[in-house]
PDB file of C-alpha atoms in Angstrom:
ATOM      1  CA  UNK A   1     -12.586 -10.046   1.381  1.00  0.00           C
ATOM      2  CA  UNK A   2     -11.402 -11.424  -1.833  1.00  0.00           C
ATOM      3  CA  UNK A   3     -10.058  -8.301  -4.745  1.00  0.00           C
ATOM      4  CA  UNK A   4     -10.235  -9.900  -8.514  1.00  0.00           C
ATOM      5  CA  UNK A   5      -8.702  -7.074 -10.691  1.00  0.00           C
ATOM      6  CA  UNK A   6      -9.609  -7.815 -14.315  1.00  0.00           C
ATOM      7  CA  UNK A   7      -7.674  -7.598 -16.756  1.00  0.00           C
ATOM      8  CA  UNK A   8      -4.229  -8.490 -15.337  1.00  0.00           C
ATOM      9  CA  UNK A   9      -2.584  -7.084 -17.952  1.00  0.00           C
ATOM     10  CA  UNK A  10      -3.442  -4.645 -20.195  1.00  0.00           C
ATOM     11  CA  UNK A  11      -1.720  -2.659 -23.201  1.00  0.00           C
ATOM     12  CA  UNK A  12      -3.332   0.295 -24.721  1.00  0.00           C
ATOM     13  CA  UNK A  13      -2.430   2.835 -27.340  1.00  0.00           C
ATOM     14  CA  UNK A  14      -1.287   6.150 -26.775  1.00  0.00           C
ATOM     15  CA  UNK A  15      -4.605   8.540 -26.644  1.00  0.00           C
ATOM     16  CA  UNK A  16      -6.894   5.921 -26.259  1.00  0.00           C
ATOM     17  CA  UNK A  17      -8.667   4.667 -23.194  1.00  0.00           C
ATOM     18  CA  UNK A  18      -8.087   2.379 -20.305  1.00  0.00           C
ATOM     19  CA  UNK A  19     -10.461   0.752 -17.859  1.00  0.00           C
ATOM     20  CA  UNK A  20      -9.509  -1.777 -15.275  1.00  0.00           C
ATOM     21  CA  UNK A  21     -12.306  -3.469 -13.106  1.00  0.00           C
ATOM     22  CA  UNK A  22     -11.477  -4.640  -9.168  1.00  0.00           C
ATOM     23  CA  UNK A  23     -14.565  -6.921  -8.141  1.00  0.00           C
ATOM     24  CA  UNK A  24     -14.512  -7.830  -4.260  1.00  0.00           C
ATOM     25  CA  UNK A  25     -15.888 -11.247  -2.818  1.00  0.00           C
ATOM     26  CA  UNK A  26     -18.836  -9.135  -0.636  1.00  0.00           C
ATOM     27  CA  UNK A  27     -20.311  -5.511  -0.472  1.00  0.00           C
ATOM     28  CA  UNK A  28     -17.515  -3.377   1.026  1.00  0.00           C
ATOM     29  CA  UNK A  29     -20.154  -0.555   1.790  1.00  0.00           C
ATOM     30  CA  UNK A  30     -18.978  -0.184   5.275  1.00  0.00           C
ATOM     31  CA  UNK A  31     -21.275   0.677   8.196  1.00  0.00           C
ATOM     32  CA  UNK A  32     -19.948   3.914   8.614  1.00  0.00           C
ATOM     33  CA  UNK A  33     -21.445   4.700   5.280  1.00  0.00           C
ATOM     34  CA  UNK A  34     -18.327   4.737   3.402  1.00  0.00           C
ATOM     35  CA  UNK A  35     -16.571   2.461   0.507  1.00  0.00           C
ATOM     36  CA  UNK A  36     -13.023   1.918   1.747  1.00  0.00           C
ATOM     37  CA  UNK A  37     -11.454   1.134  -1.624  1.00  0.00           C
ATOM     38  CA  UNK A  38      -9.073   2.900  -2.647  1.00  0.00           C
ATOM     39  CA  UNK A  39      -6.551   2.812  -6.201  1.00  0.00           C
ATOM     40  CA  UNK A  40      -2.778   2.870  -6.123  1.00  0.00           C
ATOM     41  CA  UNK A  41      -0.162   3.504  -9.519  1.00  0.00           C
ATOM     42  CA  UNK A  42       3.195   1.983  -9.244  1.00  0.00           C
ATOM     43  CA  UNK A  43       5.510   2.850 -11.572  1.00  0.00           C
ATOM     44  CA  UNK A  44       8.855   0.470 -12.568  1.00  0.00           C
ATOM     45  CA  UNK A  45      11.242   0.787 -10.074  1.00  0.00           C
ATOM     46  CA  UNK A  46       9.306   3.260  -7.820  1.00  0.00           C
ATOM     47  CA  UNK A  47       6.985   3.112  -4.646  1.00  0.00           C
ATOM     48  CA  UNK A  48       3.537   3.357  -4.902  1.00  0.00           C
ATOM     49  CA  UNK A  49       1.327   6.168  -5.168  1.00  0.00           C
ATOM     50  CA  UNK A  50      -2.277   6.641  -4.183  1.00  0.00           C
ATOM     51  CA  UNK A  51      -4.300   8.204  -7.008  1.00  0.00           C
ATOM     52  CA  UNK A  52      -7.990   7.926  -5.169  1.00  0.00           C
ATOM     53  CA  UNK A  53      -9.605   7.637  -2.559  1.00  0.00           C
ATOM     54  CA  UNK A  54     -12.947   5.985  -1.122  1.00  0.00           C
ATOM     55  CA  UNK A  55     -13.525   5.209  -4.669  1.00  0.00           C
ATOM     56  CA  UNK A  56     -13.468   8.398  -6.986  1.00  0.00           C
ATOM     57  CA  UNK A  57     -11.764  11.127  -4.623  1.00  0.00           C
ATOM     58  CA  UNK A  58      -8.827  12.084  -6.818  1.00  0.00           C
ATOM     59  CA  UNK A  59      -5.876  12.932  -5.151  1.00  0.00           C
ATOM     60  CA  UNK A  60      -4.290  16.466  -5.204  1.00  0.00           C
ATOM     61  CA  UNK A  61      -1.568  16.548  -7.838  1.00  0.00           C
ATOM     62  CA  UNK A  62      -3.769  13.366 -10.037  1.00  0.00           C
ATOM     63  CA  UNK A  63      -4.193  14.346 -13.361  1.00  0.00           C
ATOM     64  CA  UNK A  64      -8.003  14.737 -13.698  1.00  0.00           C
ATOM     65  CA  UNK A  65      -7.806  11.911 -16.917  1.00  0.00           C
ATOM     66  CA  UNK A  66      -7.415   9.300 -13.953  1.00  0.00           C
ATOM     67  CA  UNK A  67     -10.983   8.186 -12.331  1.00  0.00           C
ATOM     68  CA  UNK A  68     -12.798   5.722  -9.920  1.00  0.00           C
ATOM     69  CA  UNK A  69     -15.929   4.602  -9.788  1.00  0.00           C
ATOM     70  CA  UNK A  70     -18.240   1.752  -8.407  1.00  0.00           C
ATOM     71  CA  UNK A  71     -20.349   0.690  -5.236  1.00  0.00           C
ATOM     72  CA  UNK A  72     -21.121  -2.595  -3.376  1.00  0.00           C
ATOM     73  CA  UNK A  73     -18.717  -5.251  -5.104  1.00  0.00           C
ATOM     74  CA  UNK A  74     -18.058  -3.497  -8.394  1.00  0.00           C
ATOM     75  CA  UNK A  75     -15.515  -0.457  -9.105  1.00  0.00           C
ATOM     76  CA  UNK A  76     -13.331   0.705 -11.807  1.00  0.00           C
ATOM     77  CA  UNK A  77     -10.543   3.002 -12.417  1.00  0.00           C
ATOM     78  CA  UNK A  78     -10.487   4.806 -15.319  1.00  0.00           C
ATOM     79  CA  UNK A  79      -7.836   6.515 -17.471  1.00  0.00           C
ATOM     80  CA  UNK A  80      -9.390   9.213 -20.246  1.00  0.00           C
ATOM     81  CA  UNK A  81      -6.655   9.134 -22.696  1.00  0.00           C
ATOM     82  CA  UNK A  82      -3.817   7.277 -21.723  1.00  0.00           C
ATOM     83  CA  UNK A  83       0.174   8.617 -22.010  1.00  0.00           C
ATOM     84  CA  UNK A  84       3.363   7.142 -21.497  1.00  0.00           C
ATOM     85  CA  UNK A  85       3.779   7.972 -17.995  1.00  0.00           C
ATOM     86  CA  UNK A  86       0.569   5.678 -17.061  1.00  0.00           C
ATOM     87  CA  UNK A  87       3.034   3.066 -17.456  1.00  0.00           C
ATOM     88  CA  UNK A  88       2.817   0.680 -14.727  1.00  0.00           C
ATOM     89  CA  UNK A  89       0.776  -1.147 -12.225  1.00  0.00           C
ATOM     90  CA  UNK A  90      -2.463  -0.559 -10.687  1.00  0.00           C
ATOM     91  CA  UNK A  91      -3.602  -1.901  -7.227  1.00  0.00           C
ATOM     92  CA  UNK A  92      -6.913  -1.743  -5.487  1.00  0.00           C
ATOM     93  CA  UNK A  93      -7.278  -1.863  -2.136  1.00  0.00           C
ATOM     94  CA  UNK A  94      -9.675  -2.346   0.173  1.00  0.00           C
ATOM     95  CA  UNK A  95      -8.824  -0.055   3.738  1.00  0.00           C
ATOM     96  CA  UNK A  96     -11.323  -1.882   6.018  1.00  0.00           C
ATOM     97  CA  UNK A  97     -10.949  -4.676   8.470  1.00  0.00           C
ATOM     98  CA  UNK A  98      -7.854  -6.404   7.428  1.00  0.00           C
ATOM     99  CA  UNK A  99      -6.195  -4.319   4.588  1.00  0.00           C
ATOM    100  CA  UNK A 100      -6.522  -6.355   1.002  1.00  0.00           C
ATOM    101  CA  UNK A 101      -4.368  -5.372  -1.926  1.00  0.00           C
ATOM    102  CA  UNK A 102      -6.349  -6.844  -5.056  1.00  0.00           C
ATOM    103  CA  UNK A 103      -3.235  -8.506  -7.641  1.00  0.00           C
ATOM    104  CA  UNK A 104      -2.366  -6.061  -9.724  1.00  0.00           C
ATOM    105  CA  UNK A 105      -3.055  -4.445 -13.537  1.00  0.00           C
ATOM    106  CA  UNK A 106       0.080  -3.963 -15.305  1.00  0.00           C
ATOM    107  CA  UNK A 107      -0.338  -1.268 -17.883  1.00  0.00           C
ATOM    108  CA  UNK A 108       1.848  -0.610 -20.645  1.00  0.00           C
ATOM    109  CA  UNK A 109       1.592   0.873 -24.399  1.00  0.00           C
TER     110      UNK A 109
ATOM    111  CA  UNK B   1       6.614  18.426   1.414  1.00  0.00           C
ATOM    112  CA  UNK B   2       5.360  14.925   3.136  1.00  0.00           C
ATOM    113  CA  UNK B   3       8.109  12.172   3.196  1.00  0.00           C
ATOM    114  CA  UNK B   4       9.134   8.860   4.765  1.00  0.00           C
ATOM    115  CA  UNK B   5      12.673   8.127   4.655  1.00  0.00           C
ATOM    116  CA  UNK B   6      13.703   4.601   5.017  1.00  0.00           C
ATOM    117  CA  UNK B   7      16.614   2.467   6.285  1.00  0.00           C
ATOM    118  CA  UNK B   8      18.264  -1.165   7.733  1.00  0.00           C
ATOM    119  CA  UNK B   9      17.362  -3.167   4.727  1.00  0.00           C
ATOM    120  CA  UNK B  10      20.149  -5.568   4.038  1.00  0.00           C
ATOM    121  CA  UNK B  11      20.814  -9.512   3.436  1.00  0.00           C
ATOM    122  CA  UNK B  12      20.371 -11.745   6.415  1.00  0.00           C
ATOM    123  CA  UNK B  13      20.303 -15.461   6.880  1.00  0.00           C
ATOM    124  CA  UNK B  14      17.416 -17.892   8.071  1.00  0.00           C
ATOM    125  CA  UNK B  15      16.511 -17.338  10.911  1.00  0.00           C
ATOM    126  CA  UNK B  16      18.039 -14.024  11.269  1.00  0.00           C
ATOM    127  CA  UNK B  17      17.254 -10.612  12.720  1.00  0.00           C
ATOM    128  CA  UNK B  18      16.943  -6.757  10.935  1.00  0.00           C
ATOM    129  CA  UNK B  19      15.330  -3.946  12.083  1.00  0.00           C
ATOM    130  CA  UNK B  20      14.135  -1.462   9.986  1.00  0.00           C
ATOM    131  CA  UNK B  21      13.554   2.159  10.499  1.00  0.00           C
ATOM    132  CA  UNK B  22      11.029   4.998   9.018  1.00  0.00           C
ATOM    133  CA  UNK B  23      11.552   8.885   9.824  1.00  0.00           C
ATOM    134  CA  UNK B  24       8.545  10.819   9.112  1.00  0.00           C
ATOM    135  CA  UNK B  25       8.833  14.201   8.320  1.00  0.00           C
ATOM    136  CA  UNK B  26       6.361  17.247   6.893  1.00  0.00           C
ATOM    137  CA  UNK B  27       3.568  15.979   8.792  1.00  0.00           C
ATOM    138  CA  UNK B  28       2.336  15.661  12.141  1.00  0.00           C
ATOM    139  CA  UNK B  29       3.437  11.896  12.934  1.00  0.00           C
ATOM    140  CA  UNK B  30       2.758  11.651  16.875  1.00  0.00           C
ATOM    141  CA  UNK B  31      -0.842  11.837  15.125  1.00  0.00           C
ATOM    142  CA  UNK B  32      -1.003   9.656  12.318  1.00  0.00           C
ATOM    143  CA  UNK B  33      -1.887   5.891  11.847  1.00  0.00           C
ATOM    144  CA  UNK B  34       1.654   3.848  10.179  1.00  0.00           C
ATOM    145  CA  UNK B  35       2.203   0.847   8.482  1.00  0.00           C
ATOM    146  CA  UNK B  36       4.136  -1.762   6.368  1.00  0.00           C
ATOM    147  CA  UNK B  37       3.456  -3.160   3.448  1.00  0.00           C
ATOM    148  CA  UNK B  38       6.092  -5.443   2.028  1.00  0.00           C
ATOM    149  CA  UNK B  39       6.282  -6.603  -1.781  1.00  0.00           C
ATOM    150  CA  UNK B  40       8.418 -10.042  -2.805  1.00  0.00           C
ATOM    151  CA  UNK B  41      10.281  -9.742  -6.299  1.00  0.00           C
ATOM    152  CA  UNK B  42       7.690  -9.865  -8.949  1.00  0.00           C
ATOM    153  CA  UNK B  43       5.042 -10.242  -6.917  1.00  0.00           C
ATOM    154  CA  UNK B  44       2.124  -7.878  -5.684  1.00  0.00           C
ATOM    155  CA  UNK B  45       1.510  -5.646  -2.432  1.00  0.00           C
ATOM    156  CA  UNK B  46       0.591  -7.283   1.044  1.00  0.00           C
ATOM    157  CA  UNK B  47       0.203  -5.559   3.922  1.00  0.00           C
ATOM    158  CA  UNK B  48       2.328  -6.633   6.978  1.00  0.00           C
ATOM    159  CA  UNK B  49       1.057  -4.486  10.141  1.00  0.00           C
ATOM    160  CA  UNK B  50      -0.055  -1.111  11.347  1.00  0.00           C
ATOM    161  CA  UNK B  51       0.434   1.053  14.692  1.00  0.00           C
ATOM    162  CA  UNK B  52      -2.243   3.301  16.361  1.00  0.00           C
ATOM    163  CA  UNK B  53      -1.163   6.931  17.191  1.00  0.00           C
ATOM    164  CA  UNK B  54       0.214   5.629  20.812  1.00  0.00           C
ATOM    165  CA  UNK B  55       1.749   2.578  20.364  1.00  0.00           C
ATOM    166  CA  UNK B  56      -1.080   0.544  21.717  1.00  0.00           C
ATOM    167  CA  UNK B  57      -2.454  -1.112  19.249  1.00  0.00           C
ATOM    168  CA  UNK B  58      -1.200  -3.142  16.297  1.00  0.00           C
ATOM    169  CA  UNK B  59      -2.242  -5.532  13.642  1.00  0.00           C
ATOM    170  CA  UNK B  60      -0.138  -8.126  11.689  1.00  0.00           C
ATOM    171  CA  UNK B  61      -0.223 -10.543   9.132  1.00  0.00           C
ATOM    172  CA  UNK B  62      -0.705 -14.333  10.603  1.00  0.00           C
ATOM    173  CA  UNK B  63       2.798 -15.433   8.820  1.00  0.00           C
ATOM    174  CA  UNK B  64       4.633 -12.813  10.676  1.00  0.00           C
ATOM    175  CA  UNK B  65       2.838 -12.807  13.938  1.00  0.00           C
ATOM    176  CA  UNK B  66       5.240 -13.709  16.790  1.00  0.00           C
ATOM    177  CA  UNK B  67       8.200 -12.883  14.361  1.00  0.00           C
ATOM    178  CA  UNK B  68       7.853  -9.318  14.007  1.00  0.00           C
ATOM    179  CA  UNK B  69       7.107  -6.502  16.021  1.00  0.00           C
ATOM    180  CA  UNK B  70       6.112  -2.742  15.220  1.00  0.00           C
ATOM    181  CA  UNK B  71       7.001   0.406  16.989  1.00  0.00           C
ATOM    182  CA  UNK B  72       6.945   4.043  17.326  1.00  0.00           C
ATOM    183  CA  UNK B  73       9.122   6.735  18.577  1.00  0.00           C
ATOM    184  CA  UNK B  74       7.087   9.753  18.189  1.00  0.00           C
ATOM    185  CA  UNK B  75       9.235  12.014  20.005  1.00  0.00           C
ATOM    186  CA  UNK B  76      11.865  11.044  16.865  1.00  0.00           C
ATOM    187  CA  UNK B  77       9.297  11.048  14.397  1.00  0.00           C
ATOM    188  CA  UNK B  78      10.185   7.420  13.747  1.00  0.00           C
ATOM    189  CA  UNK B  79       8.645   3.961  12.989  1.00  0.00           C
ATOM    190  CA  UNK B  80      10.084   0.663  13.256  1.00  0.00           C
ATOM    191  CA  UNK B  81      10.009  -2.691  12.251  1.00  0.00           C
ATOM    192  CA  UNK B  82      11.752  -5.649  13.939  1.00  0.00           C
ATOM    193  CA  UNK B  83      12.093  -8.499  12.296  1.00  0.00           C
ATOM    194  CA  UNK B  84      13.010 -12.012  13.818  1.00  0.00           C
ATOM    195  CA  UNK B  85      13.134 -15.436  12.813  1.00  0.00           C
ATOM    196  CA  UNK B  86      13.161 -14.403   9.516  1.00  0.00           C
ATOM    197  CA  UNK B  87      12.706 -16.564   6.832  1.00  0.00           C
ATOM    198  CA  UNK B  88      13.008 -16.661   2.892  1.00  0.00           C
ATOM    199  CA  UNK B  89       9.802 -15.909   2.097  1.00  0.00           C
ATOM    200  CA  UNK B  90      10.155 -12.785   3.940  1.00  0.00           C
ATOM    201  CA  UNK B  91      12.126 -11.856   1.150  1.00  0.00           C
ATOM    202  CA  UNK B  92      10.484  -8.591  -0.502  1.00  0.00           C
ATOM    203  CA  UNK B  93      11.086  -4.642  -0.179  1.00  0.00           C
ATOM    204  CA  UNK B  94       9.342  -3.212   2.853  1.00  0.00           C
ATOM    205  CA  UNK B  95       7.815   0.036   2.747  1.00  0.00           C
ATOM    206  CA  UNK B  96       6.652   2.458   5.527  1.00  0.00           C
ATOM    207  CA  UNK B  97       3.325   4.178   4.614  1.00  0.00           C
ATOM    208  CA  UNK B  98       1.210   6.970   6.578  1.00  0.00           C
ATOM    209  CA  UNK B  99      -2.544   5.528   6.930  1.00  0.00           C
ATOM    210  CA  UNK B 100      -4.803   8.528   7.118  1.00  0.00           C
ATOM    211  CA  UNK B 101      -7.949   5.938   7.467  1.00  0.00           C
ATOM    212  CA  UNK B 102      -8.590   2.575   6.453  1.00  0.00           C
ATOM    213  CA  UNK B 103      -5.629   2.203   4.372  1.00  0.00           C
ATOM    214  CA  UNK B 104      -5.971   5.068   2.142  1.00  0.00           C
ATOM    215  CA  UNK B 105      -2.065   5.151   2.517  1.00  0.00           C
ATOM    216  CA  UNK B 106      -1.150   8.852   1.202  1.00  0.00           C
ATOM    217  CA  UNK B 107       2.443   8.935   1.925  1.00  0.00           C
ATOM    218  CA  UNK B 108       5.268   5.700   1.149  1.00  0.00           C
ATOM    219  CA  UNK B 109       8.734   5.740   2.352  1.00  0.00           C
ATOM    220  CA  UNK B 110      11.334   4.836  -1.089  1.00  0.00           C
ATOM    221  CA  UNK B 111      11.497   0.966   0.450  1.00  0.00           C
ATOM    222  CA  UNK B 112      14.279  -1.178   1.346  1.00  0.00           C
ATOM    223  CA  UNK B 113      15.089  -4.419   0.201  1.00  0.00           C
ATOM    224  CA  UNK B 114      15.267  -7.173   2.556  1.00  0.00           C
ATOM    225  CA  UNK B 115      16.546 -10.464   1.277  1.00  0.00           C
ATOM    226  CA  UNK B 116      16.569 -13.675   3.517  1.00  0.00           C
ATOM    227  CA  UNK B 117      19.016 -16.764   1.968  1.00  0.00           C
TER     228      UNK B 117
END
């Protein structure tokens, strides 16, 4: 499986929206009946930090402007209104078979 | 509160050895899946390996395979990696991460830089 996060790089203005697209190389609807992709924010100079889950489970602690979305090869992460702590970058990863970070969104404002 | 606490990063020259250590702490480790996902300077996230709950069952990137070896201590609450034969492009930070289920990683150690040269 093959992650293509789109764009790479993205700046946006304070308040204003954000979307970043991961596209994977084949359906990762796995046979359990689960999507195994999951989003991660890392912030300069810090590790990362899951924000979802199995596509749109928002972690505890998330602030609820952050969300996912998608199914089969498409998803998308979200951000409402973005601030000044969104800074950073943005992984997707797919969890099954052989773990598969996609290359990274670097946001900044 | 969940946490991984990292150590044994360090410089090292080709072909060199470094073994670094994870102690889990705020959850119940004996049960949980680990891993390591490393990151080279400027670069992205790759995963490197994981551990089953026992210790008998691991996965690992082809370029490390033979070269590195994870571990767990569960009675110390503590992962390990041991790296061998280590080359520049092992160069990155290293973290330790808790793997609830298929990589959903929900809890990262602070990292430690390794640097090969």
């Amino acid at each position: 499986v093959v992650l293509t996060q789109l764009p790479l790089s993205l700046s946006v203005t304070l308040g204003q929206p954000a979307s970043i697209s991961c596209r994977s190389s084949q359906s990762l609807l796995h046979s359990d009946g689960n999507t195994h992709l999951h989003w991660f924010q890392q912030r300069p100079g810090q590790s990362p930090r899951r924000l979802i889950y199995r596509v749109s489970n928002r972690d505890s602690g998330v602030p609820d402007r952050f969300s996912g979305s998608g199914s089969g090869t498409d998803f998308t992460l979200k951000i409402s209104s973005v601030e000044a702590e969104d800074v950073g970058i943005y992984y997707c990863l797919h969890g099954a078979n052989w773990p598969t970070f996609g290359q990274g969104t670097t946001v900044d404002i | 509160e969940m946490q991984l606490v990292q150590s044994g990063g360090g410089l090292v020259q080709s072909g060199g050895s470094l073994r670094l250590s994870c102690v889990a702490s705020g959850f119940t480790f004996s049960s949980s899946w680990m891993a390591w996902v490393r990151q080279a300077p400027g670069k992205g996230l790759e995963f490197v390996t994981n551990i089953n709950v026992d210790d008998s069952h691991a996965g690992y990137l082809d370029s490390v395979k033979g070269r590195f070896t994870i571990s767990r201590d569960n009675a110390k609450n503590s992962l390990y990696l041991q790296m061998n034969d280590l080359r520049d492009e092992d160069t990155a930070v290293y973290y330790c991460a808790r793997d609830p289920a298929y990589a959903a990683f929900d809890v990262w150690g602070q990292g430690v830089m390794v640097t090969v040269s």
